[in-house]
Every structure is written in structure tokens, then in C-alpha cells.
Short mmCIF file of C-alpha atoms in Angstrom, two decimals:
data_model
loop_
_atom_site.label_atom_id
_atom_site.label_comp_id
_atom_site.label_asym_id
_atom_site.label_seq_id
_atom_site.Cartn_x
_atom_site.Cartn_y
_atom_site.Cartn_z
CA UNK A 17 362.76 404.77 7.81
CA UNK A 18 359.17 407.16 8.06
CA UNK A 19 356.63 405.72 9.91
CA UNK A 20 354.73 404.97 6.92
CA UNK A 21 357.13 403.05 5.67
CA UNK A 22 357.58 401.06 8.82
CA UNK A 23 353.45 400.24 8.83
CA UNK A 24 354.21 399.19 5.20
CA UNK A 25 356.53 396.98 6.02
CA UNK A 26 354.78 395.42 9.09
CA UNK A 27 351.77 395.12 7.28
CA UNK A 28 353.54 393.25 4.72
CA UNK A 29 355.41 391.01 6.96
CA UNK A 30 351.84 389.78 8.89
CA UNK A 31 350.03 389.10 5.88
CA UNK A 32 352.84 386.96 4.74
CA UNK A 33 352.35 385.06 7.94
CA UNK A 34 348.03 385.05 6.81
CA UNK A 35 349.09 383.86 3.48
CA UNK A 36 350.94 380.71 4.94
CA UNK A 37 347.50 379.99 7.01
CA UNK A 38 345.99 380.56 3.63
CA UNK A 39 348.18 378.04 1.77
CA UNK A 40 347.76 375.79 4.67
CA UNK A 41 344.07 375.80 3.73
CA UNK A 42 343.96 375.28 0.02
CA UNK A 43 346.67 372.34 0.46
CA UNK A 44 343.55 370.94 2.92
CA UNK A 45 340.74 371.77 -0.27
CA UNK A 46 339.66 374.76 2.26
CA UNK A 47 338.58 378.21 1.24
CA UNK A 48 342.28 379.63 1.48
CA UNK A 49 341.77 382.30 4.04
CA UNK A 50 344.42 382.43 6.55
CA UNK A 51 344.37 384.98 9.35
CA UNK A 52 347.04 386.24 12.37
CA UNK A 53 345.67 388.30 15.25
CA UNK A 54 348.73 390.41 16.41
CA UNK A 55 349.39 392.65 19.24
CA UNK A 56 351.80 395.47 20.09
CA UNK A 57 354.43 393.36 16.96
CA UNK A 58 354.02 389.83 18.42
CA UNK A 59 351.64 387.24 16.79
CA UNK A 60 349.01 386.60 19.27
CA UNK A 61 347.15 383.86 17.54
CA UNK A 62 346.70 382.16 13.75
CA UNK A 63 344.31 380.38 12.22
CA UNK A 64 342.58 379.45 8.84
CA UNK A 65 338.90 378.48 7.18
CA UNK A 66 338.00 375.27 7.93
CA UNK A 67 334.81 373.49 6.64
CA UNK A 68 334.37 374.98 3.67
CA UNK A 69 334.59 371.68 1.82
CA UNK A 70 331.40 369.40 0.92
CA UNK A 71 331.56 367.13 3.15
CA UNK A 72 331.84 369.02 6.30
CA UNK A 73 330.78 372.38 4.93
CA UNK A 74 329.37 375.25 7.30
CA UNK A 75 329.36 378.81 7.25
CA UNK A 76 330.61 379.60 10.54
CA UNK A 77 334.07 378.35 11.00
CA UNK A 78 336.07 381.37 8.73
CA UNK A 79 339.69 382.18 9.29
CA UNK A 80 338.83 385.03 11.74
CA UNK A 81 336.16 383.56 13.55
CA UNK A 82 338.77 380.12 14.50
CA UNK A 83 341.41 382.42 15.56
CA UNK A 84 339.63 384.59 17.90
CA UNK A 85 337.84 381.77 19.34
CA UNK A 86 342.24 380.54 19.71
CA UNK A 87 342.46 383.73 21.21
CA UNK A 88 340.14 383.54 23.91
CA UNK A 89 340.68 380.04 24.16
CA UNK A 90 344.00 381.10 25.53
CA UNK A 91 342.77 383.25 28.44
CA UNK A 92 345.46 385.71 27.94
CA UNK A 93 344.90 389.26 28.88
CA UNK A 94 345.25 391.46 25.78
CA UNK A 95 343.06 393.98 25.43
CA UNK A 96 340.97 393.18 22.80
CA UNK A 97 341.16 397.17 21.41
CA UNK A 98 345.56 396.29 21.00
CA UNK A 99 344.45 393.58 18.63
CA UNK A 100 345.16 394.16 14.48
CA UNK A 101 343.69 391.10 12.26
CA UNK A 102 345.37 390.38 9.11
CA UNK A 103 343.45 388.20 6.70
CA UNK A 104 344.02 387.30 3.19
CA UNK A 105 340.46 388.42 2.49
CA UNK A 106 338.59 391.00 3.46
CA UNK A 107 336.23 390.00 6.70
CA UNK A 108 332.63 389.38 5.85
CA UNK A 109 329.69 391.21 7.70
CA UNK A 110 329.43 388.20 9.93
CA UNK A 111 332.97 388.34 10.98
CA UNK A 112 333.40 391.82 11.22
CA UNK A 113 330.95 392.58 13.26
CA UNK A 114 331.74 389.66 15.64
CA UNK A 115 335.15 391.70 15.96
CA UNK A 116 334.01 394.72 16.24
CA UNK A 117 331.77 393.45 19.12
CA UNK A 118 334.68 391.84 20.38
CA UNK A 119 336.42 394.86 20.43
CA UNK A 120 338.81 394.81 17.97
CA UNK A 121 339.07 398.09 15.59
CA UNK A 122 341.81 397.33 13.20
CA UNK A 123 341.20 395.12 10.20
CA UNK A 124 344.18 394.69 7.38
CA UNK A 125 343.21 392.47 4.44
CA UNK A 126 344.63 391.50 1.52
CA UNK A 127 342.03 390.56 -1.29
CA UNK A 128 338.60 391.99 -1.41
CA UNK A 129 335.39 390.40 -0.92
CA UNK A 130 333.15 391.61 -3.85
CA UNK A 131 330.03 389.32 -2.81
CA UNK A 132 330.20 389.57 1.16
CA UNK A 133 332.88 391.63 2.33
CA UNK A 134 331.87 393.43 5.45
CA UNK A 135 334.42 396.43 6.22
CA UNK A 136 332.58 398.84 4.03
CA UNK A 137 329.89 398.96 6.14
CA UNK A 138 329.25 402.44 7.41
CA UNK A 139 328.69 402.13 10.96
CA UNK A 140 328.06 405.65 11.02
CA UNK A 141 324.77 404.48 10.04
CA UNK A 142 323.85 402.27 12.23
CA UNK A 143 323.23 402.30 15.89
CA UNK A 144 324.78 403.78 18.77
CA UNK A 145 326.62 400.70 19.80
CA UNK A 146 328.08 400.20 16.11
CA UNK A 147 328.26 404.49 15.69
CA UNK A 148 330.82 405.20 18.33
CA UNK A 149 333.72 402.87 17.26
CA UNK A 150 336.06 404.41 15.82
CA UNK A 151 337.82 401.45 12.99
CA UNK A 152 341.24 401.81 10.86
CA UNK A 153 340.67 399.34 7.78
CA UNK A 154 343.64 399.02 4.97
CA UNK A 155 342.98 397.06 1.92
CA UNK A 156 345.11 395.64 -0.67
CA UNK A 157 348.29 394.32 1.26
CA UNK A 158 349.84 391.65 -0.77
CA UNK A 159 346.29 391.57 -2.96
CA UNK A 160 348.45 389.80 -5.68
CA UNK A 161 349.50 386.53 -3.59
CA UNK A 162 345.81 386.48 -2.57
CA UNK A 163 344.31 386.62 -5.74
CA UNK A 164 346.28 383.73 -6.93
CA UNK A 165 345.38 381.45 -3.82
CA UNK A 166 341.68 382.49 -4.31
CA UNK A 167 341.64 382.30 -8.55
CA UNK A 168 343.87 378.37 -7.95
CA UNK A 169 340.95 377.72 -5.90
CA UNK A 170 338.13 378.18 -7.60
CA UNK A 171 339.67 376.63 -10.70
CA UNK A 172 339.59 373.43 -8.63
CA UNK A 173 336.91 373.82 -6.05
CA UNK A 174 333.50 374.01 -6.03
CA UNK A 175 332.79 375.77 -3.36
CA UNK A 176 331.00 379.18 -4.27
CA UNK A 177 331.29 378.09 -7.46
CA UNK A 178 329.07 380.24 -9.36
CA UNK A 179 328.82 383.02 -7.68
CA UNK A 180 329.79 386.88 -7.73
CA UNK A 181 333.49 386.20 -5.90
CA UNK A 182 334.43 383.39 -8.17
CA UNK A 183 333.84 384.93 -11.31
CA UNK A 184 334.87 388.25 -10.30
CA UNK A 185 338.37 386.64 -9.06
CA UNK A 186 338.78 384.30 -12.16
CA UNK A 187 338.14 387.03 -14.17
CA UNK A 188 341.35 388.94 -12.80
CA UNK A 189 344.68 389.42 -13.90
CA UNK A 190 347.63 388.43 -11.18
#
């Protein structure tokens, strides 16, 4: 097996493990985004959106926001740089750049975020502090299985209802 095809195959096999969080999230009425932080092949922490419902809803508690706050709630001492998150969609600006800061630099994701998605940001652009890191992002693992968590969602939901995502993603074929 090339070395390609063992990334392909790792990649695959970690966003099947975000895809569980994901389906853990939709059976709650969450946003189904599910997220794994992993480390040198070893799941270092999981976690999923939470509070995206209307009674509790907030805009802070995404699926890769909970699981590095897991993370460091475990004290462990991985280096932050050995850390790859695998989400089922792609990170917004907010999280992203609270993982870049963090000190995290690669990002796999499954389904893309047409309305918010963050990891097309050219940090080339920006500041020195944002300028200097150097980022691996990969796109499209497993976009299928996402797509149909996301389009069962927002046939049910009403959370972002209306908006760019939802009829972008309902408007897909799986």
C-alpha cells in the first residue's frame, strides 16, 4: 500500500468515527456535527454540537470547540501541532481560528460549509501571527454520509432554516 493510499484510508476510518458523533447529535435534534481530535493514529478526544436546538440554543458550543475544550480538559501532554481534527463539516471561521491559535494545523472535513466555513481563509493575508502557519486542509472525506446527516436534518429541524447551508444542502443530490 502507497502512502497515499494509507492517508486515504486513515482519513476514511476517523471520519467514520466523526460521523458516529454526528449521528449521536441528530438522534439528540443537534446540528449533526461530530468531531475526533487524533494524534500520531490514536483518538485523542471526541465530541459533537450541542445547543443548537431552541431551547438551549447558542453559537458557541460546535463539535470542535467541545472537543478541544475535552482535550485540554484532560491535561494530557500532546503537542497541540501532532493534533489532526476530523469533522463532518468543514470548521467555521470561529472554530478555525480558535485551532489554529491553539495550535493545531491539520483540519480534515467531510461536508462543506457554503455559508460559514472558515478553512478557505487565506491567512496569507492576514497578519503575522495568522501568516506564518503553515495548515494542511483536505475536503470531501466521506462528503456523501455527511450530506445525508445534514439534508435529514434540515428536513426536520429548524435550525438555520432558511439560510444559504440549508438550501444549498437540500438542494443536493446524495
Amino acid at each position: 500500500m502507497t502512502q497515499q493510499q494509507r492517508e486515504i484510508t486513515e482519513h476514511t476510518e476517523f471520519m467514520r468515527e466523526a460521523l458516529q458523533e454526528a449521528q449521536l447529535s441528530l438522534d439528540e435534534g443537534e446540528f449533526p456535527v461530530g468531531c475526533v481530535f487524533v494524534a500520531k493514529g490514536e483518538i485523542v478526544a471526541r465530541g459533537r454540537r450541542c445547543n443548537s436546538s431552541e431551547v438551549n440554543r447558542n453559537e458557541i458550543d460546535h463539535a470542535e470547540i467541545t472537543t478541544l475544550r475535552l482535550l485540554i480538559k484532560q491535561q494530557n501532554k500532546i503537542p497541540m501541532h501532532d493534533v489532526s481534527v476530523y469533522s463532518t463539516m468543514e470548521p467555521c471561521l470561529m472554530c478555525y481560528s480558535t485551532m489554529l491559535l491553539s495550535g493545531i494545523r491539520t483540519f480534515v472535513w467531510s461536508y462543506e460549509d457554503v455559508m460559514g466555513g472558515g478553512t478557505n481563509l487565506s491567512l496569507t493575508d492576514l497578519n503575522p501571527l495568522y501568516a506564518a502557519m503553515n495548515v494542511q486542509t483536505i475536503g470531501a472525506v466521506l462528503r456523501k454520509d455527511s450530506l445525508a446527516l445534514f439534508q435529514e436534518f434540515f428536513k426536520e429541524h429548524s435550525y438555520w432554516q432558511d439560510s444559504l447551508l440549508s438550501k444549498y444542502t437540500l438542494e443536493q443530490s446524495v
